[in-house]
Amino acid sequence: MSTRFLLALFLFSICFIISFSHALNNGFSVELIHRDSPKSPLYQATENRYQRVVNAARRSINRANHFYKNSLTNTPKSTVIPDKGEYLMTYSVGTPPFKVYGIADTGSDIIWLQCEPCKQCYKQTTPMFNPSKSSSYKKLPCSSILCQSVRDTTCNEQNSCQYSITYGDQSHSQGDLSVETLTLESTTGRPVSFPRTVIGCGTDNTVSFQGASSGIVGLGGGPSSLITQLGSSIDGKFSYCLLPLLLESNTVESTTTSKLNFGDVAVVSGDGVVSTPIVKKDPSVFYYLTLEAFSVGNKRVEFGGSSHGGEGNIIIDSGTTLTLLPNDVYTNLESAVVESVKLERVDDPSQTFGLCYSVKSDGYDFPLITAHFKDADVKLHSMSTFVPIAEGIVCLAFTSSQIGAIFGNLAQQNLLVGYDLKQKTVSFKPMDCTKV
């Protein structure tokens, strides 16, 4: 990150500090809405819980196919596909505040939304933001430090800074790079506003998702992500506790949501907390960890023996459902599971999962799988590692990948996962997320 960009963020932080309420001093939390929750505008009432599991798994595989594609060639593109994100968050832009839905994504590094007047936009079923109706909206000139610091910017005939982001499936968003007041709806009921937040106001957007979502809220490590922009105001800390939405009843889904925490309330502490270092690698948008091995019961499956071993060998991602592993690691893990599980193997009717079993009742005791990160052993209970995909069929929630490793959100269920970007650590604490 350039010195000039850091200076610009420092100057903007003065505005933030002046406007912060007491709620921000103590941190704040917002709702994370799973796309399959009845609270989500993307909710499909006609789907049963098995269809939701299978569809989420397919989305994660498609997403992963693009996660590394561009990073391997070091091209300056975002390497995720926006519609593959699994969690939405509501926020408001402008003065007066205008409410929108955005896909919350730890694998993306920019905040953008569709704006009127739109040259070419995807079909958005909710009202679109019109910047001309906001008193706090301001386009950035080409000469501004922020314009020159955000990647892939150009200058138009009006000397306004233009952003452009292209995704792994060649969908894209283009428009004005601007500053605007962004307001998050705190779970305390008191909104928290951030003046002069850098956003992309997209007027040329071709993406593969339709519906209520207005765009992307990047939570990754890049210089223009929401997390980086909030910076010192949240002390470099955020956390989330993901509900097991795909496996819970509709009653639980309809009354409870996952939480995304910022600042002091994002600190993960107490009994059972383990922490592992974040490894700095390119592209900087992703959060890289070091996974040393898995254990299935008492049987250890080494990760380091793979050609994908070494520091920073796995990405932790909230937008990918399954956990993806290099082929050799997955094969060894699957063999260890087969050795431990004494049930009849069956084929997956959806042809998505590699290892499935026939389960006659809910009482089978699947083995505990432990992820051995550097300095942190994280226990993954069967709710997070074996998923029902049809009546009487349960499958291992891991899959093989030729392109890299991703620690997905199913494995993170019922864990309080905290990111401390100052200490450069990710912490895990076992937690019943329905009670947070």
Short mmCIF file of N, CA and C in Angstrom, two decimals, residues 12-97:
data_model
loop_
_atom_site.label_atom_id
_atom_site.label_comp_id
_atom_site.label_asym_id
_atom_site.label_seq_id
_atom_site.Cartn_x
_atom_site.Cartn_y
_atom_site.Cartn_z
N PHE A 12 -8.77 11.17 6.09
CA PHE A 12 -10.19 10.86 6.13
C PHE A 12 -10.60 10.38 7.51
N SER A 13 -9.69 9.73 8.22
CA SER A 13 -10.05 9.19 9.54
C SER A 13 -10.37 10.31 10.52
N ILE A 14 -9.84 11.51 10.28
CA ILE A 14 -10.19 12.66 11.13
C ILE A 14 -11.69 12.91 11.05
N CYS A 15 -12.24 12.83 9.82
CA CYS A 15 -13.68 13.01 9.65
C CYS A 15 -14.43 11.90 10.38
N PHE A 16 -13.91 10.67 10.29
CA PHE A 16 -14.57 9.55 10.96
C PHE A 16 -14.65 9.79 12.46
N ILE A 17 -13.53 10.17 13.05
CA ILE A 17 -13.45 10.31 14.51
C ILE A 17 -14.43 11.36 15.01
N ILE A 18 -14.55 12.46 14.27
CA ILE A 18 -15.46 13.52 14.67
C ILE A 18 -16.90 13.02 14.71
N SER A 19 -17.27 12.12 13.78
CA SER A 19 -18.66 11.72 13.65
C SER A 19 -19.02 10.48 14.45
N PHE A 20 -18.06 9.79 15.05
CA PHE A 20 -18.35 8.53 15.71
C PHE A 20 -19.15 8.73 16.99
N SER A 21 -20.05 7.79 17.20
CA SER A 21 -20.86 7.80 18.41
C SER A 21 -20.22 6.93 19.46
N HIS A 22 -20.85 6.90 20.65
CA HIS A 22 -20.36 6.05 21.72
C HIS A 22 -20.40 4.59 21.31
N ALA A 23 -21.39 4.24 20.49
CA ALA A 23 -21.51 2.84 20.03
C ALA A 23 -20.26 2.40 19.31
N LEU A 24 -19.67 3.28 18.52
CA LEU A 24 -18.48 2.91 17.76
C LEU A 24 -17.28 2.75 18.67
N ASN A 25 -17.20 3.57 19.72
CA ASN A 25 -16.08 3.45 20.64
C ASN A 25 -16.02 2.06 21.27
N ASN A 26 -17.18 1.45 21.45
CA ASN A 26 -17.24 0.12 22.02
C ASN A 26 -17.36 -0.96 20.95
N GLY A 27 -17.22 -0.58 19.71
CA GLY A 27 -17.43 -1.52 18.62
C GLY A 27 -18.90 -1.63 18.29
N PHE A 28 -19.21 -2.33 17.21
CA PHE A 28 -20.60 -2.49 16.80
C PHE A 28 -20.72 -3.75 15.96
N SER A 29 -21.95 -4.21 15.80
CA SER A 29 -22.21 -5.43 15.04
C SER A 29 -23.32 -5.17 14.03
N VAL A 30 -23.26 -5.90 12.91
CA VAL A 30 -24.33 -5.85 11.91
C VAL A 30 -24.75 -7.27 11.59
N GLU A 31 -25.94 -7.41 11.00
CA GLU A 31 -26.42 -8.72 10.62
C GLU A 31 -25.76 -9.19 9.34
N LEU A 32 -25.41 -10.48 9.31
CA LEU A 32 -25.02 -11.16 8.08
C LEU A 32 -26.17 -12.10 7.73
N ILE A 33 -26.76 -11.91 6.58
CA ILE A 33 -27.94 -12.68 6.19
C ILE A 33 -27.54 -13.71 5.15
N HIS A 34 -27.65 -14.99 5.50
CA HIS A 34 -27.34 -16.02 4.52
C HIS A 34 -28.35 -15.95 3.38
N ARG A 35 -27.87 -16.15 2.16
CA ARG A 35 -28.74 -16.00 1.00
C ARG A 35 -29.91 -16.98 1.02
N ASP A 36 -29.78 -18.10 1.77
CA ASP A 36 -30.86 -19.08 1.86
C ASP A 36 -31.75 -18.89 3.08
N SER A 37 -31.53 -17.83 3.84
CA SER A 37 -32.38 -17.52 4.98
C SER A 37 -33.68 -16.88 4.50
N PRO A 38 -34.79 -17.15 5.19
CA PRO A 38 -36.05 -16.46 4.83
C PRO A 38 -35.94 -14.95 4.92
N LYS A 39 -34.96 -14.43 5.63
CA LYS A 39 -34.76 -12.98 5.71
C LYS A 39 -34.08 -12.42 4.45
N SER A 40 -33.55 -13.31 3.62
CA SER A 40 -32.79 -12.88 2.45
C SER A 40 -33.71 -12.57 1.28
N PRO A 41 -33.42 -11.51 0.52
CA PRO A 41 -34.20 -11.24 -0.70
C PRO A 41 -33.94 -12.28 -1.79
N LEU A 42 -32.92 -13.13 -1.61
CA LEU A 42 -32.62 -14.18 -2.58
C LEU A 42 -33.25 -15.51 -2.20
N TYR A 43 -33.99 -15.54 -1.10
CA TYR A 43 -34.57 -16.78 -0.59
C TYR A 43 -35.54 -17.40 -1.60
N GLN A 44 -35.36 -18.72 -1.83
CA GLN A 44 -36.25 -19.46 -2.72
C GLN A 44 -37.12 -20.39 -1.87
N ALA A 45 -38.37 -20.01 -1.68
CA ALA A 45 -39.26 -20.77 -0.80
C ALA A 45 -39.56 -22.16 -1.34
N THR A 46 -39.41 -22.35 -2.65
CA THR A 46 -39.73 -23.65 -3.24
C THR A 46 -38.62 -24.68 -3.05
N GLU A 47 -37.43 -24.25 -2.65
CA GLU A 47 -36.32 -25.17 -2.44
C GLU A 47 -36.42 -25.81 -1.06
N ASN A 48 -36.10 -27.11 -0.97
CA ASN A 48 -35.99 -27.72 0.35
C ASN A 48 -34.55 -27.60 0.84
N ARG A 49 -34.29 -28.03 2.07
CA ARG A 49 -32.98 -27.80 2.66
C ARG A 49 -31.89 -28.59 1.94
N TYR A 50 -32.25 -29.73 1.34
CA TYR A 50 -31.26 -30.51 0.62
C TYR A 50 -30.83 -29.79 -0.67
N GLN A 51 -31.81 -29.22 -1.37
CA GLN A 51 -31.49 -28.47 -2.58
C GLN A 51 -30.60 -27.28 -2.27
N ARG A 52 -30.82 -26.66 -1.11
CA ARG A 52 -30.01 -25.49 -0.75
C ARG A 52 -28.56 -25.89 -0.48
N VAL A 53 -28.38 -27.05 0.15
CA VAL A 53 -27.02 -27.53 0.40
C VAL A 53 -26.30 -27.79 -0.92
N VAL A 54 -26.96 -28.52 -1.82
CA VAL A 54 -26.35 -28.87 -3.10
C VAL A 54 -26.05 -27.62 -3.92
N ASN A 55 -27.00 -26.69 -3.98
CA ASN A 55 -26.78 -25.46 -4.75
C ASN A 55 -25.64 -24.63 -4.19
N ALA A 56 -25.56 -24.56 -2.85
CA ALA A 56 -24.45 -23.82 -2.23
C ALA A 56 -23.11 -24.48 -2.55
N ALA A 57 -23.09 -25.81 -2.54
CA ALA A 57 -21.85 -26.52 -2.87
C ALA A 57 -21.43 -26.25 -4.30
N ARG A 58 -22.38 -26.25 -5.21
CA ARG A 58 -22.05 -25.99 -6.61
C ARG A 58 -21.55 -24.56 -6.80
N ARG A 59 -22.19 -23.62 -6.09
CA ARG A 59 -21.72 -22.23 -6.19
C ARG A 59 -20.28 -22.10 -5.71
N SER A 60 -19.95 -22.82 -4.62
CA SER A 60 -18.61 -22.70 -4.07
C SER A 60 -17.57 -23.28 -5.01
N ILE A 61 -17.91 -24.37 -5.70
CA ILE A 61 -16.97 -24.96 -6.65
C ILE A 61 -16.76 -24.02 -7.83
N ASN A 62 -17.85 -23.44 -8.34
CA ASN A 62 -17.72 -22.49 -9.45
C ASN A 62 -16.90 -21.27 -9.03
N ARG A 63 -17.14 -20.80 -7.82
CA ARG A 63 -16.39 -19.65 -7.30
C ARG A 63 -14.91 -19.97 -7.23
N ALA A 64 -14.60 -21.16 -6.70
CA ALA A 64 -13.20 -21.54 -6.52
C ALA A 64 -12.48 -21.69 -7.84
N ASN A 65 -13.20 -22.07 -8.89
CA ASN A 65 -12.56 -22.22 -10.19
C ASN A 65 -11.97 -20.91 -10.68
N HIS A 66 -12.46 -19.80 -10.13
CA HIS A 66 -11.96 -18.49 -10.53
C HIS A 66 -11.13 -17.82 -9.46
N PHE A 67 -11.05 -18.45 -8.28
CA PHE A 67 -10.33 -17.82 -7.17
C PHE A 67 -8.86 -17.62 -7.51
N TYR A 68 -8.25 -18.64 -8.09
CA TYR A 68 -6.81 -18.60 -8.34
C TYR A 68 -6.45 -18.33 -9.79
N LYS A 69 -7.44 -18.42 -10.67
CA LYS A 69 -7.13 -18.35 -12.10
C LYS A 69 -6.29 -17.13 -12.44
N ASN A 70 -6.73 -15.96 -11.99
CA ASN A 70 -6.02 -14.75 -12.34
C ASN A 70 -4.83 -14.49 -11.42
N SER A 71 -4.90 -14.96 -10.16
CA SER A 71 -3.80 -14.70 -9.24
C SER A 71 -2.54 -15.42 -9.67
N LEU A 72 -2.71 -16.55 -10.37
CA LEU A 72 -1.53 -17.30 -10.80
C LEU A 72 -0.76 -16.56 -11.88
N THR A 73 -1.46 -15.68 -12.61
CA THR A 73 -0.79 -14.91 -13.65
C THR A 73 -0.48 -13.49 -13.22
N ASN A 74 -0.79 -13.19 -11.95
CA ASN A 74 -0.50 -11.87 -11.38
C ASN A 74 -1.16 -10.74 -12.16
N THR A 75 -2.31 -11.02 -12.77
CA THR A 75 -3.02 -9.95 -13.46
C THR A 75 -3.81 -9.12 -12.46
N PRO A 76 -3.96 -7.83 -12.72
CA PRO A 76 -4.62 -6.95 -11.73
C PRO A 76 -6.14 -7.04 -11.79
N LYS A 77 -6.67 -8.24 -11.63
CA LYS A 77 -8.11 -8.43 -11.62
C LYS A 77 -8.53 -9.02 -10.29
N SER A 78 -9.77 -8.75 -9.92
CA SER A 78 -10.33 -9.49 -8.80
C SER A 78 -10.59 -10.90 -9.28
N THR A 79 -10.31 -11.89 -8.45
CA THR A 79 -10.39 -13.27 -8.92
C THR A 79 -11.54 -14.03 -8.30
N VAL A 80 -12.61 -13.33 -7.94
CA VAL A 80 -13.80 -14.01 -7.45
C VAL A 80 -14.97 -13.65 -8.34
N ILE A 81 -16.03 -14.44 -8.22
CA ILE A 81 -17.25 -14.17 -8.96
C ILE A 81 -18.29 -13.67 -7.97
N PRO A 82 -18.88 -12.52 -8.20
CA PRO A 82 -19.70 -11.89 -7.16
C PRO A 82 -20.93 -12.67 -6.74
N ASP A 83 -21.59 -13.40 -7.65
CA ASP A 83 -22.83 -14.06 -7.26
C ASP A 83 -22.59 -15.32 -6.46
N LYS A 84 -21.34 -15.69 -6.27
CA LYS A 84 -21.05 -16.90 -5.52
C LYS A 84 -20.92 -16.64 -4.02
N GLY A 85 -21.01 -15.37 -3.62
CA GLY A 85 -20.98 -15.07 -2.20
C GLY A 85 -22.22 -15.60 -1.51
N GLU A 86 -22.10 -16.01 -0.26
CA GLU A 86 -23.20 -16.66 0.44
C GLU A 86 -23.89 -15.75 1.44
N TYR A 87 -23.31 -14.59 1.77
CA TYR A 87 -23.87 -13.74 2.81
C TYR A 87 -24.13 -12.33 2.31
N LEU A 88 -25.26 -11.78 2.71
CA LEU A 88 -25.63 -10.41 2.37
C LEU A 88 -25.58 -9.55 3.62
N MET A 89 -25.38 -8.27 3.43
CA MET A 89 -25.51 -7.31 4.52
C MET A 89 -26.24 -6.09 3.99
N THR A 90 -27.01 -5.46 4.87
CA THR A 90 -27.67 -4.23 4.50
C THR A 90 -26.82 -3.05 4.96
N TYR A 91 -26.81 -2.02 4.17
CA TYR A 91 -26.14 -0.78 4.55
C TYR A 91 -26.83 0.36 3.81
N SER A 92 -26.50 1.57 4.16
CA SER A 92 -27.08 2.73 3.50
C SER A 92 -25.98 3.62 2.96
N VAL A 93 -26.27 4.27 1.87
CA VAL A 93 -25.34 5.24 1.28
C VAL A 93 -26.06 6.57 1.14
N GLY A 94 -25.29 7.65 1.27
CA GLY A 94 -25.82 8.96 0.96
C GLY A 94 -26.44 9.70 2.12
N THR A 95 -26.81 10.95 1.82
CA THR A 95 -27.50 11.84 2.75
C THR A 95 -28.68 12.46 2.01
N PRO A 96 -29.92 12.07 2.33
CA PRO A 96 -30.32 11.15 3.40
C PRO A 96 -29.93 9.71 3.07
N PRO A 97 -29.87 8.84 4.08
CA PRO A 97 -29.43 7.46 3.85
C PRO A 97 -30.38 6.70 2.92
#
